[in-house]
Coordinates of C-alpha atoms in Angstrom, one line a residue:
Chain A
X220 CA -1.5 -20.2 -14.3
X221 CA 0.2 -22.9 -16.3
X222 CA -3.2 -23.4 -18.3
X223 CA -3.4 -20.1 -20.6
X224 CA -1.2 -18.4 -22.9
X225 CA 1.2 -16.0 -21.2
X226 CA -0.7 -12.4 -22.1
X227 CA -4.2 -13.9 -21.1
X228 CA -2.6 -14.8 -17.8
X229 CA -0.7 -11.3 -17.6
X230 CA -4.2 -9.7 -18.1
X231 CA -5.8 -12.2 -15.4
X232 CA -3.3 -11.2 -12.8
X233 CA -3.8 -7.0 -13.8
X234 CA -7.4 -7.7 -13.6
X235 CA -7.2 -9.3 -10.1
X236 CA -5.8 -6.1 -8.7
X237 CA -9.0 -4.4 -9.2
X238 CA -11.2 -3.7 -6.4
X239 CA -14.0 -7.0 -5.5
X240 CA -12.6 -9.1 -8.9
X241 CA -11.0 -12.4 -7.8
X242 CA -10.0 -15.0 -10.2
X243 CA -12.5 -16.7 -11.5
X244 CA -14.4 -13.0 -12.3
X245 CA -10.9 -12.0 -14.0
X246 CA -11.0 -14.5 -15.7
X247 CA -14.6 -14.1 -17.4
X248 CA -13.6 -10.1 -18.0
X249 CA -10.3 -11.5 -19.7
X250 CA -12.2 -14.0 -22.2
X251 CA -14.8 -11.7 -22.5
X252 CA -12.3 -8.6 -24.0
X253 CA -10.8 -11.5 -25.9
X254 CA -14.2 -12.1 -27.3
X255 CA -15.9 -8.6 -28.6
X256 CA -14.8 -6.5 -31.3
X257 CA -11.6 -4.4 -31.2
X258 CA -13.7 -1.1 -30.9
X259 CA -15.0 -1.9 -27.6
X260 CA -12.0 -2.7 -26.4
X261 CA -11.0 0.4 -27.6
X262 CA -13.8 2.3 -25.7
X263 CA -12.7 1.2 -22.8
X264 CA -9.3 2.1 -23.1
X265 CA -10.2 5.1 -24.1
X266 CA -12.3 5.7 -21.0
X267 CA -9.5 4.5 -18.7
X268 CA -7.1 6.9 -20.3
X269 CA -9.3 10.1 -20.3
X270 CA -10.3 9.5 -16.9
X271 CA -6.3 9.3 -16.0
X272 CA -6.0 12.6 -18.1
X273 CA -9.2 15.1 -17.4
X274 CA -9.7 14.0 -13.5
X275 CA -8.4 15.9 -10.9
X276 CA -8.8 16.9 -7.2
X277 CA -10.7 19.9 -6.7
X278 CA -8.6 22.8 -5.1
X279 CA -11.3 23.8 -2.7
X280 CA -13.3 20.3 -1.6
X281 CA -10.8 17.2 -2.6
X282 CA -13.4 15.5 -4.9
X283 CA -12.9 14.0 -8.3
X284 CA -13.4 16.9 -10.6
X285 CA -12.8 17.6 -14.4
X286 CA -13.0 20.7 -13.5
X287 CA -11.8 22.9 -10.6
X288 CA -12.7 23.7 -8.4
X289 CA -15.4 21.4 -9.4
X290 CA -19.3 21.5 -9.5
X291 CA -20.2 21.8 -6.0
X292 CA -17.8 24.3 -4.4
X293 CA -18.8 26.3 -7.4
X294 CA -22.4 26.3 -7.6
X295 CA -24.3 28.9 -6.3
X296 CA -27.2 27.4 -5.6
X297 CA -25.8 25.3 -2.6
X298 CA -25.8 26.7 1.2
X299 CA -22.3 27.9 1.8
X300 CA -22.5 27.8 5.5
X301 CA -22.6 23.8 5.6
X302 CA -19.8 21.4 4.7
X303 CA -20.6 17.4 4.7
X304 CA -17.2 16.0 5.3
X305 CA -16.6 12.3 4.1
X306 CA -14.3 10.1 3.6
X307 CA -14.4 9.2 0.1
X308 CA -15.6 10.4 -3.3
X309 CA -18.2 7.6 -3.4
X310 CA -19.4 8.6 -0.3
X311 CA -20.2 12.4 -1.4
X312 CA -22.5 10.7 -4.2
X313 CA -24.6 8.2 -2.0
X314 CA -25.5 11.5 -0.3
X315 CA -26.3 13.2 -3.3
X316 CA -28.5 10.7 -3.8
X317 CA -31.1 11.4 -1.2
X318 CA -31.3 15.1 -3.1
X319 CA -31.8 16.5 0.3
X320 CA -28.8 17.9 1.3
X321 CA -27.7 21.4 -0.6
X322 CA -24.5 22.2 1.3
X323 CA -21.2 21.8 0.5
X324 CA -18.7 18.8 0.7
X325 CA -15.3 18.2 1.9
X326 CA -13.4 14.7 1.0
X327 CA -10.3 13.1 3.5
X328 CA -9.3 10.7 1.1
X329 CA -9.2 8.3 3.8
X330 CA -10.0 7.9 7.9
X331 CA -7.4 8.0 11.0
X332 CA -6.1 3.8 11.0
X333 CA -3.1 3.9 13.5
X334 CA -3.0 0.3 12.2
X335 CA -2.6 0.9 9.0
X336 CA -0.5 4.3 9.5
X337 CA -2.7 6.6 8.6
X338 CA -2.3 10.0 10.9
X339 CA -4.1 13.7 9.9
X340 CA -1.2 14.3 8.2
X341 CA -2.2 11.7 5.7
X342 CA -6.2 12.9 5.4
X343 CA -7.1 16.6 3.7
X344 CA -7.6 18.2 7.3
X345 CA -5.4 21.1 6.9
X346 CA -7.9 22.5 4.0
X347 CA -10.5 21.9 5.7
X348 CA -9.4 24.3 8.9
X349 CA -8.2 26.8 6.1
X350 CA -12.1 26.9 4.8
X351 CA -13.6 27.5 8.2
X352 CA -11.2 30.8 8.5
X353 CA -13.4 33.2 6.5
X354 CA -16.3 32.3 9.2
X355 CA -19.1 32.0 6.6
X356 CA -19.4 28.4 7.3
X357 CA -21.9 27.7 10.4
X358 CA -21.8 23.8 10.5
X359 CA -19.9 20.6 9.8
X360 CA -21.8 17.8 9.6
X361 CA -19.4 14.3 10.0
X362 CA -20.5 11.9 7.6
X363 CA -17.7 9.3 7.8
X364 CA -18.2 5.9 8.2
X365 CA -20.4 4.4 11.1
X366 CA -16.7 2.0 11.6
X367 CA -14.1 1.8 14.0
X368 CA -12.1 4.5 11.7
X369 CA -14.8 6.7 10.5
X370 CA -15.6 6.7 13.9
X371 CA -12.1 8.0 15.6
X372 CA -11.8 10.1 12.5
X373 CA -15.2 11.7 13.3
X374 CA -14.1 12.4 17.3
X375 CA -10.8 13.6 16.0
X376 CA -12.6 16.3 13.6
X377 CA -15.0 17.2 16.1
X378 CA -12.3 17.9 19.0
X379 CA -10.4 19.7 16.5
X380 CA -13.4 21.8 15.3
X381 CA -15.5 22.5 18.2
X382 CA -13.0 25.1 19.2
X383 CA -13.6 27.4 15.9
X384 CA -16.7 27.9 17.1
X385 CA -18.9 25.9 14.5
X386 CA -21.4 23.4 15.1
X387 CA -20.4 19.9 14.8
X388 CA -22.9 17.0 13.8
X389 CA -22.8 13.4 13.0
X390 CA -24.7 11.5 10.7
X391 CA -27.2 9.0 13.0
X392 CA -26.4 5.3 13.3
X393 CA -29.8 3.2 14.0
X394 CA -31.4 0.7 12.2
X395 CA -31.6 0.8 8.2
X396 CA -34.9 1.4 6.8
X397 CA -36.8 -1.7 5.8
X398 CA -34.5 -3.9 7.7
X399 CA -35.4 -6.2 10.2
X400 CA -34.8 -6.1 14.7
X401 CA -33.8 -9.8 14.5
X402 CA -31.2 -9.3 11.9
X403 CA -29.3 -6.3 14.1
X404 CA -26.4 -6.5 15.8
X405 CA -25.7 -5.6 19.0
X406 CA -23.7 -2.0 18.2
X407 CA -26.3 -0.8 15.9
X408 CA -29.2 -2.1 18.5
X409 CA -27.7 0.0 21.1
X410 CA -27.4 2.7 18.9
X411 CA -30.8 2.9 17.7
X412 CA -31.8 2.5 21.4
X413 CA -29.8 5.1 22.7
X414 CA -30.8 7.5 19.8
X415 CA -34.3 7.2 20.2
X416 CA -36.8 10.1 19.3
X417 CA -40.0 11.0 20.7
X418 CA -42.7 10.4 18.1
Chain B
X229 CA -25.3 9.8 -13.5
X230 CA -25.9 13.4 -12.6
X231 CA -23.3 13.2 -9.8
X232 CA -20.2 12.1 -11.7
X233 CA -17.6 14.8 -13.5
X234 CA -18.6 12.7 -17.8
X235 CA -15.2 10.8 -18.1
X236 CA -15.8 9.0 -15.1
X237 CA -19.4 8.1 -16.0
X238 CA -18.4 7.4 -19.0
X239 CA -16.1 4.9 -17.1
X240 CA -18.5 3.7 -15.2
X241 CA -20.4 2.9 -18.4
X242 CA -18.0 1.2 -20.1
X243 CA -16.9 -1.0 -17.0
X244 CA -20.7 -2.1 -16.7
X245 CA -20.1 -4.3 -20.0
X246 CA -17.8 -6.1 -18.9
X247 CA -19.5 -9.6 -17.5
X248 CA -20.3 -9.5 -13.5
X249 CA -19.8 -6.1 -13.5
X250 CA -22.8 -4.0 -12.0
X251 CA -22.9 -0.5 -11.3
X252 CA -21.5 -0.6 -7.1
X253 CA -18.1 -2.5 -8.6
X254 CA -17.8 -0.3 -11.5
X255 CA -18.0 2.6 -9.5
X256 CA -15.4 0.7 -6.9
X257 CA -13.2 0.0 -9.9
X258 CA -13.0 3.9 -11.5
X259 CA -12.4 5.3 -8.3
X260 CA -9.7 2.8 -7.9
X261 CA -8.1 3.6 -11.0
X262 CA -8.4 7.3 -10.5
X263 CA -6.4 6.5 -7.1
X264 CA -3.6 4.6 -7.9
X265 CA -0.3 5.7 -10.2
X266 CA -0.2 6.1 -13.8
X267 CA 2.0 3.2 -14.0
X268 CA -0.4 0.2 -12.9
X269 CA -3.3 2.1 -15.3
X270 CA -1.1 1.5 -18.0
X271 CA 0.2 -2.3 -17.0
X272 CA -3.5 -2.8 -17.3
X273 CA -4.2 -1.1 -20.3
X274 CA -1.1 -3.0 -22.0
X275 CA -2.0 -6.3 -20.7
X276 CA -5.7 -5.7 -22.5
X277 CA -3.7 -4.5 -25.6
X278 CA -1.6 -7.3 -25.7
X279 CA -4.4 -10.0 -25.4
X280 CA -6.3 -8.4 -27.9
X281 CA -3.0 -8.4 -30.4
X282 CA -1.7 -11.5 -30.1
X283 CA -4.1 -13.9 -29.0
X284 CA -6.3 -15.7 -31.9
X285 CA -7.9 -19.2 -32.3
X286 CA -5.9 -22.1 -33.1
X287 CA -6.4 -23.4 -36.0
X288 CA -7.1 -27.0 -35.0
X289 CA -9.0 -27.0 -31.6
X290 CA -10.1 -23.4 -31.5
X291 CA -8.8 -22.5 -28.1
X292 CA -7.6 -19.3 -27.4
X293 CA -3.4 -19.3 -28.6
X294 CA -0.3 -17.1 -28.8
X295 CA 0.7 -19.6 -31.2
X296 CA -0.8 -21.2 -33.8
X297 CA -1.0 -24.6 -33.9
X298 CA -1.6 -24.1 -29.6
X299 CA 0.1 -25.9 -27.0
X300 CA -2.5 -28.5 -26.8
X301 CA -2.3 -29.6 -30.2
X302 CA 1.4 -29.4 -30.9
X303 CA 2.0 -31.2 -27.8
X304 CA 4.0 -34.7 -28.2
X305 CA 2.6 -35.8 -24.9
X306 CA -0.5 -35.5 -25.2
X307 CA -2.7 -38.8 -26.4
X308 CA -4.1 -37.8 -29.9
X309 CA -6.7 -40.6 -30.0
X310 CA -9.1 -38.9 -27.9
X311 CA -10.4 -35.5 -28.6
X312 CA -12.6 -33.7 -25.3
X313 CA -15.2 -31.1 -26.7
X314 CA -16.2 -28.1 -24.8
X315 CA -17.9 -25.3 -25.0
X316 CA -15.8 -22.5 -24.2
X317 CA -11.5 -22.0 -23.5
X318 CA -12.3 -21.0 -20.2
X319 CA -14.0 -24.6 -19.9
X320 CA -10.7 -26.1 -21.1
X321 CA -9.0 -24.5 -18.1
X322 CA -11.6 -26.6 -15.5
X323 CA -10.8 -29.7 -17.4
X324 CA -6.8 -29.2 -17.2
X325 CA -6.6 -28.2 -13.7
X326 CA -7.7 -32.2 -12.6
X327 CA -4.5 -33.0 -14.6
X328 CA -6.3 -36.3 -14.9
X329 CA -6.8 -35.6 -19.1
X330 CA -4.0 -35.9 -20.7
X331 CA -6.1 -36.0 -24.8
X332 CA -6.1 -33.2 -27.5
X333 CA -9.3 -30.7 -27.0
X334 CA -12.2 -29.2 -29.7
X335 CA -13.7 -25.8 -28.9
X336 CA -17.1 -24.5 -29.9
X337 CA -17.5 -21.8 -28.9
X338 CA -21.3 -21.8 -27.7
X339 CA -23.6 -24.5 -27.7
X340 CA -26.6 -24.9 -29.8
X341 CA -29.1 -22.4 -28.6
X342 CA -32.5 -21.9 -31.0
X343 CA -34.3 -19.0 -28.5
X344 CA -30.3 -16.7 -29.1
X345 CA -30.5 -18.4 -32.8
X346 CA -27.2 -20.3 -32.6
X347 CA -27.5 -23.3 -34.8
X348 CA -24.9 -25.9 -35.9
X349 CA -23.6 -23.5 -38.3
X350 CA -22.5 -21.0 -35.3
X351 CA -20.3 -23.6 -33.3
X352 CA -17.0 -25.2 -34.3
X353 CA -18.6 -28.0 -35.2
X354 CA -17.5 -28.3 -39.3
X355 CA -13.9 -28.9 -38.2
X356 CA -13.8 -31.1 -35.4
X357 CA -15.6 -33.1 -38.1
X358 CA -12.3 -32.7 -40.4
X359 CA -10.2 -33.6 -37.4
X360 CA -11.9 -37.5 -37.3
X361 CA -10.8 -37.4 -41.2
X362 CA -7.7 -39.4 -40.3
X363 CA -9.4 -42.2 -38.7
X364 CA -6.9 -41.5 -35.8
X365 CA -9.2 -40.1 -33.1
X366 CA -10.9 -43.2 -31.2
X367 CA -13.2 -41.3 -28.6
X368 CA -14.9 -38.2 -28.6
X369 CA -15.5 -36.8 -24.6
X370 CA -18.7 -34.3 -24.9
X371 CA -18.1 -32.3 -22.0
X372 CA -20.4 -29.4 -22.8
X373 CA -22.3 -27.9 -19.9
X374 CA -24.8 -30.7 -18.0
X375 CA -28.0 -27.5 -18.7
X376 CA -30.5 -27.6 -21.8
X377 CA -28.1 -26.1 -24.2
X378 CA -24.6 -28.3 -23.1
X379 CA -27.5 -31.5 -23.6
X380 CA -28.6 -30.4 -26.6
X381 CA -25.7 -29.6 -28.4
X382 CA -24.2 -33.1 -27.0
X383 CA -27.0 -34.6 -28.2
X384 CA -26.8 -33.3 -31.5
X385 CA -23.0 -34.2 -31.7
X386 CA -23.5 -37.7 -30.7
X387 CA -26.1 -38.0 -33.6
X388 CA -23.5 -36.4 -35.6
X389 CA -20.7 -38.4 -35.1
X390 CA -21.6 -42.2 -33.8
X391 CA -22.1 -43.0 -37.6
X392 CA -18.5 -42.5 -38.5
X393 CA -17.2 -44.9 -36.1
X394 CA -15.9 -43.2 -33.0
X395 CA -16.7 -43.7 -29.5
X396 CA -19.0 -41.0 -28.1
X397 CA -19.0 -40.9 -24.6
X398 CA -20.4 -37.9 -22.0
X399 CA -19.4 -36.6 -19.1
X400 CA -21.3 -38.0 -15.7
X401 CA -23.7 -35.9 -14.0
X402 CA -24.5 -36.9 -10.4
X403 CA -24.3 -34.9 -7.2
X404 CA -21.1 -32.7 -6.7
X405 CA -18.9 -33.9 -4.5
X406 CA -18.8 -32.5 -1.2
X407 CA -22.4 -32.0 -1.7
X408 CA -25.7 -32.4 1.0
X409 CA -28.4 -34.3 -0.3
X410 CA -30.4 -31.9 1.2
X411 CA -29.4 -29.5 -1.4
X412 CA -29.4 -31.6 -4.4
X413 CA -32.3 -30.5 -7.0
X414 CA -34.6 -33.0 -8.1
X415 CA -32.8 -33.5 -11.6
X416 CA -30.0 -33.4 -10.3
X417 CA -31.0 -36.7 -7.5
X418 CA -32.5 -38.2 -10.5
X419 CA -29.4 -38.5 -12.3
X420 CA -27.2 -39.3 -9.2
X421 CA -29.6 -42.5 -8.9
X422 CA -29.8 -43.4 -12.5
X423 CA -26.4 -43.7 -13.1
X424 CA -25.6 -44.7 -9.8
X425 CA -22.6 -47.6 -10.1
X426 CA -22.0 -51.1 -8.0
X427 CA -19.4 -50.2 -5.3

């Protein structure tokens, strides 16, 4: 970018490499920071920096944790018997969210992607078998993504778990909740056909 | 957030300030950071350090600098009889990339706003004044923003400086091109006709 001085480009460019910020939103972020005091830059920073420091993976489950092992897989209140495996950090909150499930969680860090070469060696399976030796847990439920990857990573868990002798589940696909038949697709129409209840 | 170990709400707090940042892309842009090496965290950091060190305002036009007079100003090439007024550096940036301006810029750093309370006395407008001094500049370009504020504040400017014998000209609004008529809003239409030119 021949229009800005060298370290406002330099930030532009860092900026880009964040997740869903393209150019023109780097640049707002970059003339914002040049535009508020130096304390809330230094917030920020300081944010950054601690999260770098104090954030770890939990021993036990995989997820973020300044602690570990980390809230869940330590609190007693949750059902031991039930581990919610996903493939991401973010994904163990959205089902938080719904404060209905109490079990315990267990992150991949990823899903199976021949494409991008991504084999079981590169996911946090091997923990996950080592949790199931004790035989308190009773169920795993698959909550990867309802994609291509979360998909074959959710058939590969299953054919890999079913002979331990647990139940295996998978979140249902269907239709969102106050969405609309004529905006569905075809998959997630078939789906919701195909995993019809009676009422 | 219940759900998050505090530094990375805190994260997530302090990446919501940042403009065009909501909650979903703040989250996406901790758990990146928490992923990738230690190295790019601190490019990042450095590059935000750096801006906030050694970029300040020039002392002519007001647009961002790592050197004071900027490159605008100091440059030989550039036509020093007109001077384009904007609102913002980032606006600068839009003008230069048609590479059909080749004039000396004023920054103000806002436009005249009385619901926020920004007044005359909040913009640059005291020295762009000093800059006519000379009785060099010919033609002042307001290209503040073509909404209430941008008309405003070009109003006010034009008031401001017809009397001391430059020429005053603004920016033309019309339809964008590339633009459907069918999506044109009435103000805009209204303009496209009134300052519609023989072809």
């Amino acid at each position: 970018m021949l229009d800005y001085a060298e370290p406002i480009s330099r930030l532009i460019d860092e900026l880009r490499r964040l997740p869903g910020i393209g150019h023109k939103s780097a640049q707002r972020i970059a003339f914002h920071l040049l535009r508020v005091p130096p304390e809330e830059v230094r917030r920020l920073i300081s944010a950054i920096e601690e999260v770098k420091e104090k954030i770890t993976l939990c021993s036990i489950c995989n997820n973020f944790t300044d602690r570990d092992p980390c809230r869940y897989c330590t609190n007693p209140a949750r059902d031991r018997s039930v581990i919610c495996v996903v493939e991401e950090p973010t994904n163990l909150v959205t089902i938080e969210k719904t404060r209905e499930y109490r079990g315990l969680y267990h992150v991949l860090h990823g899903a199976l992607s021949p494409i991008r070469g991504i084999g079981p060696e590169e996911l946090k399976i091997k923990s996950l078998l080592e949790r199931l030796r004790d035989g308190h847990v009773k169920e795993i439920i698959l909550a990867t993504n309802p994609n291509t990857e979360g998909e074959a990573t959710a058939s590969y868990l299953a054919r890999l778990l079913k002979p331990l002798g647990v139940t295996v589940t998978r979140i249902a696909m269907g239709l969102p909740v106050g969405s609309d038949l004529e905006f569905a697709d075809e998959v997630t129409m078939h789906k919701a056909l195909a995993n019809r209840r009676q009422i």
